[in-house]
Coordinates of C-alpha atoms and ligand atoms in Angstrom, one line a residue:
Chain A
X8 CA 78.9 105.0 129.1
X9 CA 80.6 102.4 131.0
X10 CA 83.8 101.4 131.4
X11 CA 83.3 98.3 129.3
X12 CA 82.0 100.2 126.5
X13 CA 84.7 102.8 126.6
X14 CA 87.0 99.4 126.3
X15 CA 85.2 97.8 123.2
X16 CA 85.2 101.4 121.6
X17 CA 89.0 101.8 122.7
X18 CA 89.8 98.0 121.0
X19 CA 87.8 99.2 117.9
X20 CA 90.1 102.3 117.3
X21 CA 93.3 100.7 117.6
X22 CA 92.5 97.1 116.4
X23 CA 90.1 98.0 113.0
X24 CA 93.2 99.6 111.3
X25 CA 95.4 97.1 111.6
X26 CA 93.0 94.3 110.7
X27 CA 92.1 96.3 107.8
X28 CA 96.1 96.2 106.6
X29 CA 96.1 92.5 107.3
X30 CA 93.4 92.5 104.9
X31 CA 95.0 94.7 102.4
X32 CA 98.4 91.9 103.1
X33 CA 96.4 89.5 102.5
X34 CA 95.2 90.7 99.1
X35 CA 98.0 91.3 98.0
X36 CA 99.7 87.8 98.7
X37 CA 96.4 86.1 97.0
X38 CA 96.3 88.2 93.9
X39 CA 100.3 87.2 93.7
X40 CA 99.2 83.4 93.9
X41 CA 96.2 83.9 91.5
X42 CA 98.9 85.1 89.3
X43 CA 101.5 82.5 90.0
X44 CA 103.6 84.8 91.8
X45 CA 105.2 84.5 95.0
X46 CA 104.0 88.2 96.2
X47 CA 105.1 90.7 99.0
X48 CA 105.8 89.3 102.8
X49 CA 102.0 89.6 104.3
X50 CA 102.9 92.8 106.5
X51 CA 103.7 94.7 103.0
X52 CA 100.9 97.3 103.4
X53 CA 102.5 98.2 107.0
X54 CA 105.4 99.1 105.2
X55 CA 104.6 101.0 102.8
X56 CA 102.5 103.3 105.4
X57 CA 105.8 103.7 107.2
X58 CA 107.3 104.9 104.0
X59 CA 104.9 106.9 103.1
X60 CA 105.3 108.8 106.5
X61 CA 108.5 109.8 106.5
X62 CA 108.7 111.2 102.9
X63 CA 109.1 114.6 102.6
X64 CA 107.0 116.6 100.1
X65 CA 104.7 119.3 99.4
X66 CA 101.1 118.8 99.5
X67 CA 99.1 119.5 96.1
X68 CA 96.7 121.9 98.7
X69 CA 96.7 122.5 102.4
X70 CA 92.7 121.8 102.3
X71 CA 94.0 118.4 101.0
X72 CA 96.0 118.0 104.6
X73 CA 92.5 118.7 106.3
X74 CA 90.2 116.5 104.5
X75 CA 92.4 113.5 104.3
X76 CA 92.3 113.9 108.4
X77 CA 88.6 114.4 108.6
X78 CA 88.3 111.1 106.2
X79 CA 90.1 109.4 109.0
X80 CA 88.6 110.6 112.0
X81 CA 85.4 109.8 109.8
X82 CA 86.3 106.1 109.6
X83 CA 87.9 105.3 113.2
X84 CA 84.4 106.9 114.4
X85 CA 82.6 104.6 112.3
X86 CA 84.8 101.6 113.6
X87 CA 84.4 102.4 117.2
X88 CA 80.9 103.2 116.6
X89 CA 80.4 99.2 115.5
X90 CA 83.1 98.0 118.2
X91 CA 80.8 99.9 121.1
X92 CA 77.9 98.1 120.1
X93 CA 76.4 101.8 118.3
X94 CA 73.4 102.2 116.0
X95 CA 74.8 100.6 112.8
X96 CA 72.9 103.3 110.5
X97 CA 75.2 105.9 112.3
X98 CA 77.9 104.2 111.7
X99 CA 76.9 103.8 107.9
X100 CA 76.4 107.9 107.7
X101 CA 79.6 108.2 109.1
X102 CA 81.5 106.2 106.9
X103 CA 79.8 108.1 103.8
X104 CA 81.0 110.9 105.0
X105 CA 84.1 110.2 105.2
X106 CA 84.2 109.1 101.8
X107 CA 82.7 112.5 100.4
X108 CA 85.6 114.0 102.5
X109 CA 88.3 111.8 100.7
X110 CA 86.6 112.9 96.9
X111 CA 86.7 116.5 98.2
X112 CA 90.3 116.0 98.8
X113 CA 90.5 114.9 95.8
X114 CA 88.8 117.8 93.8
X115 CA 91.5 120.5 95.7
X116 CA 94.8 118.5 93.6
X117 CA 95.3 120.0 90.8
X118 CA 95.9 117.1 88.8
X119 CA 92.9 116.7 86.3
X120 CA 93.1 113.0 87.0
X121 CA 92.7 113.4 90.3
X122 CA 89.1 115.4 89.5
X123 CA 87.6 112.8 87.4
X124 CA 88.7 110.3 90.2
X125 CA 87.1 112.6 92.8
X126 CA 83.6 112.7 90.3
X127 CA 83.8 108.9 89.9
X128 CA 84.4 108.5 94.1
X129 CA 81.1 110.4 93.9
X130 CA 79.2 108.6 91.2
X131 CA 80.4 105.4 93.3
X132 CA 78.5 107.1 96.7
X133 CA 75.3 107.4 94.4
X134 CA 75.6 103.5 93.5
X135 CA 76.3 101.7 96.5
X136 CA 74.7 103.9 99.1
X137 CA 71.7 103.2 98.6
X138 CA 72.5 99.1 98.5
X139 CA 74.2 99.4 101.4
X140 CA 71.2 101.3 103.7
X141 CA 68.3 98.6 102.0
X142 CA 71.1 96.1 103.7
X143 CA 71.2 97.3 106.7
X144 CA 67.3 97.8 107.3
X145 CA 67.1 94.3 106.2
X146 CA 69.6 93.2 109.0
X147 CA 68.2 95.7 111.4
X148 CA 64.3 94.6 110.8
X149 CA 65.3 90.7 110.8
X150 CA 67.0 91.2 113.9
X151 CA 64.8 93.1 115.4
X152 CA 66.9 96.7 116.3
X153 CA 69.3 98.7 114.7
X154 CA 72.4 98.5 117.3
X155 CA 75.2 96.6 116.5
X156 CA 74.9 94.7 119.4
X157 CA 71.2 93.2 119.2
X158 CA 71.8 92.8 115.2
X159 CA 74.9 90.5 116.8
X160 CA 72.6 88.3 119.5
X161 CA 69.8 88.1 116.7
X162 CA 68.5 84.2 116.7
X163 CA 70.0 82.3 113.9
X164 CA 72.1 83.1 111.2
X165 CA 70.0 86.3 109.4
X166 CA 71.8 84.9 106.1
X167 CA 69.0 82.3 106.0
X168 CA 66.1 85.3 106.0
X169 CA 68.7 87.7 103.8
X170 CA 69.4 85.5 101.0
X171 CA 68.9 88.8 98.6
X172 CA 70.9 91.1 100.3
X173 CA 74.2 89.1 99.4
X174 CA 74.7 90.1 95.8
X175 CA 74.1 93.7 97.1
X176 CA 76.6 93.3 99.8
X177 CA 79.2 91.6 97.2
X178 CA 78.6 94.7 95.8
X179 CA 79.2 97.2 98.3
X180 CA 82.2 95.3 99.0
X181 CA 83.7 95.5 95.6
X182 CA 83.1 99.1 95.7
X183 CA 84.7 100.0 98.7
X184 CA 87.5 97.6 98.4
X185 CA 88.1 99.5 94.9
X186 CA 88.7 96.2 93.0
X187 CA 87.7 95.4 89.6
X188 CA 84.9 95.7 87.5
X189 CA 84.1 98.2 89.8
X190 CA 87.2 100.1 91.0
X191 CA 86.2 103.3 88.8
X192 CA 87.2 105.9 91.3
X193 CA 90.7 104.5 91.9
X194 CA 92.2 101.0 91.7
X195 CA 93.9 99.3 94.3
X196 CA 96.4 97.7 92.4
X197 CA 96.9 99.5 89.6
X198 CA 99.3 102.7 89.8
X199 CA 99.0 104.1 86.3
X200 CA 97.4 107.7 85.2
X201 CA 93.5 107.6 85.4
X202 CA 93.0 104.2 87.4
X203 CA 95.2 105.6 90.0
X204 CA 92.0 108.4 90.4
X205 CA 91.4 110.3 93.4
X206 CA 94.5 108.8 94.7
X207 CA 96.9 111.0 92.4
X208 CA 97.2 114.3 94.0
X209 CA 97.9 112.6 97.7
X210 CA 101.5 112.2 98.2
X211 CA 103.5 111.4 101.6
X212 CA 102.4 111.7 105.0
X213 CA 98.9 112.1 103.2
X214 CA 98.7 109.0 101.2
X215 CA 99.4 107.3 104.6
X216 CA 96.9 108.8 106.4
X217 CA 94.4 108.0 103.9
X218 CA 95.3 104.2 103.5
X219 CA 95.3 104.0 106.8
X220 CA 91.3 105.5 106.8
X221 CA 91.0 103.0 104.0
X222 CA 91.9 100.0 106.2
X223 CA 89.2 101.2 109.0
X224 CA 86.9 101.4 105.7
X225 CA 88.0 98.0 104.9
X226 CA 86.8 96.4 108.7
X227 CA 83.5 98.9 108.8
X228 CA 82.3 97.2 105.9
X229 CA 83.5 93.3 106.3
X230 CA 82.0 93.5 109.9
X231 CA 78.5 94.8 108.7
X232 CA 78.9 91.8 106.0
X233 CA 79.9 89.0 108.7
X234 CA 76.2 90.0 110.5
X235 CA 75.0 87.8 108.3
X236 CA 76.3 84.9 110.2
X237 CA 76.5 86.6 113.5
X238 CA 76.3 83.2 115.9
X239 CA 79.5 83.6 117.4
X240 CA 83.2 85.6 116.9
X241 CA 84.8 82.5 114.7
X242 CA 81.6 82.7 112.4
X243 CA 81.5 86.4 111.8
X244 CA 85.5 86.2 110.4
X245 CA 84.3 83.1 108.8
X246 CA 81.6 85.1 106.8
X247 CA 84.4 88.0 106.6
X248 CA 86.8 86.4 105.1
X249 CA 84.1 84.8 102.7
X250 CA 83.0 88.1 101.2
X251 CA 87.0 89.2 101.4
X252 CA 87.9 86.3 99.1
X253 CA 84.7 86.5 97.1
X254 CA 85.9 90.2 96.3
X255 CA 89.6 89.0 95.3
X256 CA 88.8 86.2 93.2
X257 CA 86.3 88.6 91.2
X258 CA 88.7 91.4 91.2
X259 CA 91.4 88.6 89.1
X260 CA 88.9 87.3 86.7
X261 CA 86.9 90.4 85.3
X262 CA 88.0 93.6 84.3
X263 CA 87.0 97.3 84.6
X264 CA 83.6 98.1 84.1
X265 CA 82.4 102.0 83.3
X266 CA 81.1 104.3 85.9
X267 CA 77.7 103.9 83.6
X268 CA 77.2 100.4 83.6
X269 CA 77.9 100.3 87.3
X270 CA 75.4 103.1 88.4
X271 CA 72.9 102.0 85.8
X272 CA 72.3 98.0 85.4
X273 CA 74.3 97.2 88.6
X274 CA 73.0 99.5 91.4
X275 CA 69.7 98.9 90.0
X276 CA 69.4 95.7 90.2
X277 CA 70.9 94.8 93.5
X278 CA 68.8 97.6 94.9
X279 CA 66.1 95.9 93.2
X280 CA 66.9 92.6 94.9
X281 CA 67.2 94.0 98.1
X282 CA 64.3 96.3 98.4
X283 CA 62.5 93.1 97.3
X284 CA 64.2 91.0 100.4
X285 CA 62.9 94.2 103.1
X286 CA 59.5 93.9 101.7
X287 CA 59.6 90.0 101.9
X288 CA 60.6 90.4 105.6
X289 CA 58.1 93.2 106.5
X290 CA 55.2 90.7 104.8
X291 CA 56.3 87.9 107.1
Chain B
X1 CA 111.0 102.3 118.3
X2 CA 108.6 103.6 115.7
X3 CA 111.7 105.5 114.3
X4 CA 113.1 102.1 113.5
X5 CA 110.0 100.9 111.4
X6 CA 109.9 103.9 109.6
X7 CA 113.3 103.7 108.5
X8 CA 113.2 99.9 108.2
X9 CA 109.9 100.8 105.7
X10 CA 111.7 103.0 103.5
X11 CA 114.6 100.0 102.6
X12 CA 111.2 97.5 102.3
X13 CA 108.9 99.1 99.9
X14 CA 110.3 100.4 97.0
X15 CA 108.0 101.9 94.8
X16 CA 109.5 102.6 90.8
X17 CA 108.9 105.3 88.7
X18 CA 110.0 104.1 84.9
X19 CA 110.8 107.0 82.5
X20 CA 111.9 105.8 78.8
X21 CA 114.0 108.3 78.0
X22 CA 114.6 108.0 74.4
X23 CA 115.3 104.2 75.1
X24 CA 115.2 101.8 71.9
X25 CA 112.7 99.9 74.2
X26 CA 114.5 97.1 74.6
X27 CA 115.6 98.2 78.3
X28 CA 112.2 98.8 78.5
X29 CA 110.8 95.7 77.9
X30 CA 113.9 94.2 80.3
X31 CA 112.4 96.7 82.8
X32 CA 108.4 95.4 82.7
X33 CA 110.1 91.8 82.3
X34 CA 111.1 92.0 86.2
X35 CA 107.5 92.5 86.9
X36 CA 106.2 89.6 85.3
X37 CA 105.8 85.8 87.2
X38 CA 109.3 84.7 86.1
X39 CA 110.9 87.8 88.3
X40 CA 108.3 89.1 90.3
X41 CA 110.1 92.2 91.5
X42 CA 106.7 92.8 94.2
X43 CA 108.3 89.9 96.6
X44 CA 110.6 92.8 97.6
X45 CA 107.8 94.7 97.9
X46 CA 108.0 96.8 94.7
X47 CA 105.3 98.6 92.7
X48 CA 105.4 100.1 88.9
X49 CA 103.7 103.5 89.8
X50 CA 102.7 105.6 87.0
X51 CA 102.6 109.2 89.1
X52 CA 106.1 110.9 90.6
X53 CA 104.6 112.0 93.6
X54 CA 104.2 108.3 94.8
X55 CA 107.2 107.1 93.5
X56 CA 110.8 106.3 95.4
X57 CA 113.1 105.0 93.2
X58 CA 113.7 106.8 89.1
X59 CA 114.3 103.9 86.7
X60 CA 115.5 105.5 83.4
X61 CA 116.0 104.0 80.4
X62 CA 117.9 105.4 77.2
X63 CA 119.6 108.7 76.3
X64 CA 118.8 112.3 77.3
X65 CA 118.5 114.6 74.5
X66 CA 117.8 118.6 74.9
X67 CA 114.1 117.6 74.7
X68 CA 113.6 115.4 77.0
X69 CA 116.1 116.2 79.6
X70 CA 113.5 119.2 81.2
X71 CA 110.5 116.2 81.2
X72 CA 113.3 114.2 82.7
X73 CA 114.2 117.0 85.4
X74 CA 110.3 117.7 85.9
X75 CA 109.9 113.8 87.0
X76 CA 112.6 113.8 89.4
X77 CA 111.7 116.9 91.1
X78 CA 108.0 115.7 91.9
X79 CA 109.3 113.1 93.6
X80 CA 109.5 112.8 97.7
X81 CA 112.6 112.8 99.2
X82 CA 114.8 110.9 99.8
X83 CA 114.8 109.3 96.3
X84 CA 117.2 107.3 94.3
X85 CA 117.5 107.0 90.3
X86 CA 118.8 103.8 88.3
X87 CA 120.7 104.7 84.7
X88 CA 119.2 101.6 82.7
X89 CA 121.5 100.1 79.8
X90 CA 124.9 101.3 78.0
X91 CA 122.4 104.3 76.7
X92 CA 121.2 106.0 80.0
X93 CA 124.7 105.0 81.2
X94 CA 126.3 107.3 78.8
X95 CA 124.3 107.4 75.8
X96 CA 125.8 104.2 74.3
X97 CA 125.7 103.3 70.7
X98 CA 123.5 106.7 70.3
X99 CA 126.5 109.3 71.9
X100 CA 127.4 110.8 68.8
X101 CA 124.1 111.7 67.5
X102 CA 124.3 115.3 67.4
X103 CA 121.1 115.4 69.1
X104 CA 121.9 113.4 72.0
X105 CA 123.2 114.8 75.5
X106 CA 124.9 111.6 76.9
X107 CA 123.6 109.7 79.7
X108 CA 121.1 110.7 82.9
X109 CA 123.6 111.9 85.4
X110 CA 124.2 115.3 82.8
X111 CA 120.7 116.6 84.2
X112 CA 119.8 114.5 87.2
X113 CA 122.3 112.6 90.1
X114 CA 122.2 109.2 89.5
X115 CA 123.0 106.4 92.0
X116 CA 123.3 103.4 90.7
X117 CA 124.4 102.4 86.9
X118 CA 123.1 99.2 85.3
X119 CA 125.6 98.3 82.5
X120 CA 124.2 96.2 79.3
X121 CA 123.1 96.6 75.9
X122 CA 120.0 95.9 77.2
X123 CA 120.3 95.3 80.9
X124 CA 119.3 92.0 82.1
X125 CA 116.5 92.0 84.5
X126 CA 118.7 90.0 87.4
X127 CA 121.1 93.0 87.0
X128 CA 118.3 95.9 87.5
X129 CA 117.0 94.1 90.0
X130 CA 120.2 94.2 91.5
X131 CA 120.6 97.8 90.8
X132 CA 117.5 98.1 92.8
X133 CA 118.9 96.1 96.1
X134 CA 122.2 98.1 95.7
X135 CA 120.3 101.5 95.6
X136 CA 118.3 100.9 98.9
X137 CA 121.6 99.2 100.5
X138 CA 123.0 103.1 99.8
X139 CA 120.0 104.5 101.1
X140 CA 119.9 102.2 104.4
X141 CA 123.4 103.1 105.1
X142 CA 122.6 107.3 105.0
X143 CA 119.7 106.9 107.3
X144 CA 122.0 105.1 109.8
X145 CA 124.6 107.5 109.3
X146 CA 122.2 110.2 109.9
X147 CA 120.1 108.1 112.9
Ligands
SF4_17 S1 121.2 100.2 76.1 FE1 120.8 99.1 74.2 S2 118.8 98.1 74.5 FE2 119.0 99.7 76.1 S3 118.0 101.4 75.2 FE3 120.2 101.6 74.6 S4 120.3 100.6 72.6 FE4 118.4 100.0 73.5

């Protein structure tokens, strides 16, 4: 490793986070002006991690203390896994796990909403998963290698050969960015009893350690997305922000679907779609 | 200097916990009005949460009654520290028109410390969102007494 690398990978760690609060800022003031409302000053989410950490409460389990760390070591790796220019299906692995550890977290409250969140968090790994790894073999096989790096100096926009993968990677996106119709786990904006889901039992310095793995979540998954358009560093937020909006403008005009409809018609079909896009390329 | 943004965090995001306490809902419905367009309570950064453990600030509406008063203590001992608690309307101020029910207790503070009181019969929203700026103004001024 060189020292460039260990700088990229060093620039991922502390630099994902915080662009992944910006994101969640940014949210927020949208949905506020979809709404007609003014909203929350953009650096909101900052301060409501800093609130979080210095409240003073006891944890629903100790295991919960030691999961919600794993989920976060789980998704900085992931981050500087991309920033370092690592294999991008790695990165994807990691990133699942640290989701299963956030669901197992959420199985040791005691709350029983906080259990049928964590079963949901799980039903929602078995539905975008799958989506999500069809997506990156397409990226990988059109660009012709599976690090982040040669996926990034591929020739051309892959968006052009991809066209199928988007709805899949809307998907993903709606998923991970728990918004609507297919926040079933938890929701982002919602606070109230079941919607709240696997977030219920985390409380304090815990909550804030696990928004904060949410926000690297949040920049794993946009980044794989702006491949898509990968010419140069202005075109990939471009194609970021595109699928951020896309997410927020779907989150205000649909509401919840059920954990059946999403693992049954959705996940089907943009697998479908996708698998259909691989096979397309490897016929070429 | 990360001190000073976690204490400046805990005056900027206000997350509210609303219990009706035996309210006649129309404190309630005062309450929820702050949330909607016309107030929008979130530009200060607040959030309705439905679950103790997340919440920073008690909003109770209505009068305490020997039922209610343990659900009532249960809420306010989930929640973190430090945490405030808002007496909504003449009732959870001191039970108003309903004190001399026989089965009424009075108002919040006879099971729970309150720190701010929202007079009204109901309380307008303007004066619980005030309620809410006056509660973190206490707050701000313990954490720089105790800096
Ligand atoms: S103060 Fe008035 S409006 Fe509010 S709960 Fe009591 S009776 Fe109802």
């Amino acid at each position: 490793m060189n020292l460039n690398t260990f700088l990229l990978a060093l620039a991922g760690l502390v630099l994902a986070p915080l662009l992944g609060g910006l994101a969640a800022g940014v949210d927020r003031v949208v949905t506020a002006r979809l709404q007609s409302r003014l909203g929350p000053p953009l650096l909101q989410p900052f301060f409501d991690v800093g609130k979080l950490m210095s409240k003073a409460i006891a944890p629903a389990s100790h295991w919960q203390g030691l999961f919600v760390r794993w989920a976060l070591a789980a998704s900085l790796a992931s981050d500087v896994l991309l920033a370092a220019g690592g294999d991008v299906l790695m990165c994807f692995f990691v990133q699942a796990a640290s989701a299963s550890f956030v669901a197992l977290g959420a199985f040791c409250g005691s709350s029983p909403y906080s259990k049928l969140g964590a079963q949901r968090e799980l039903f929602q790994l078995l539905a975008y998963e799958p989506v999500f790894l069809v997506a990156i073999l397409c990226m990988a096989k059109a660009a012709g290698g599976f690090d982040a790096f040669s996926i990034m100096a591929a020739q051309g926009p892959l968006l052009l050969r991809l066209p199928l993968v988007v709805p899949g990677l809307v998907f993903v996106v709606l998923v991970k960015l728990r918004k609507s119709p297919f926040d079933i786990a938890a929701s982002h904006h919602m606070h109230q009893e079941v919607v709240r889901g696997v977030y219920t039992d985390y409380a304090g310095r815990d909550f804030a350690l696990l928004e904060l793995a949410h926000w690297a979540d949040v920049t794993v998954v946009l980044w794989i997305c702006s491949f898509l358009w990968a010419t140069g560093p202005l075109q990939m937020l471009a194609t970021g922000l595109a699928f951020l909006f896309a997410a927020l403008i779907i989150d205000n005009i649909s509401a919840r679907l059920t954990w059946r409809t999403m693992l049954k018609r959705t996940a089907p079909l943009t697998l479908i779609l996708a698998t259909a896009n691989l096979v397309w390329l490897y016929l070429e | 200097m990360f001190g000073s943004f976690l204490r400046a965090s805990q005056v900027k995001s206000p997350w509210l916990l609303h219990f009706d306490c035996g309210s006649c809902n129309g404190c309630d419905i005062e309450t929820l009005a702050c949330l909607t367009p016309v107030y929008d309570v979130e530009r200060f950064g607040v959030i309705n949460v439905g679950n103790p453990r997340h919440a920073d600030v008690l909003v109770v509406t209505g009068t305490v009654n020997p039922r209610n008063a343990a659900v009532l203590k249960n809420l306010y001992d989930q929640m973190p520290t430090p945490k405030l608690v808002i007496a909504v309307g003449a009732c959870g101020c001191s039970g108003g028109v309903f004190r001399e029910a026989p089965n009424v207790l009075g108002g919040i503070d006879k099971v729970i410390p309150v720190d701010v009181y929202v007079p009204g019969c109901p309380a307008k929203p303007e004066a619980i969102m005030d309620a809410v700026v006056t509660g973190l103004g206490k707050l701000k001024a313990i954490l720089e007494a105790s800096k």
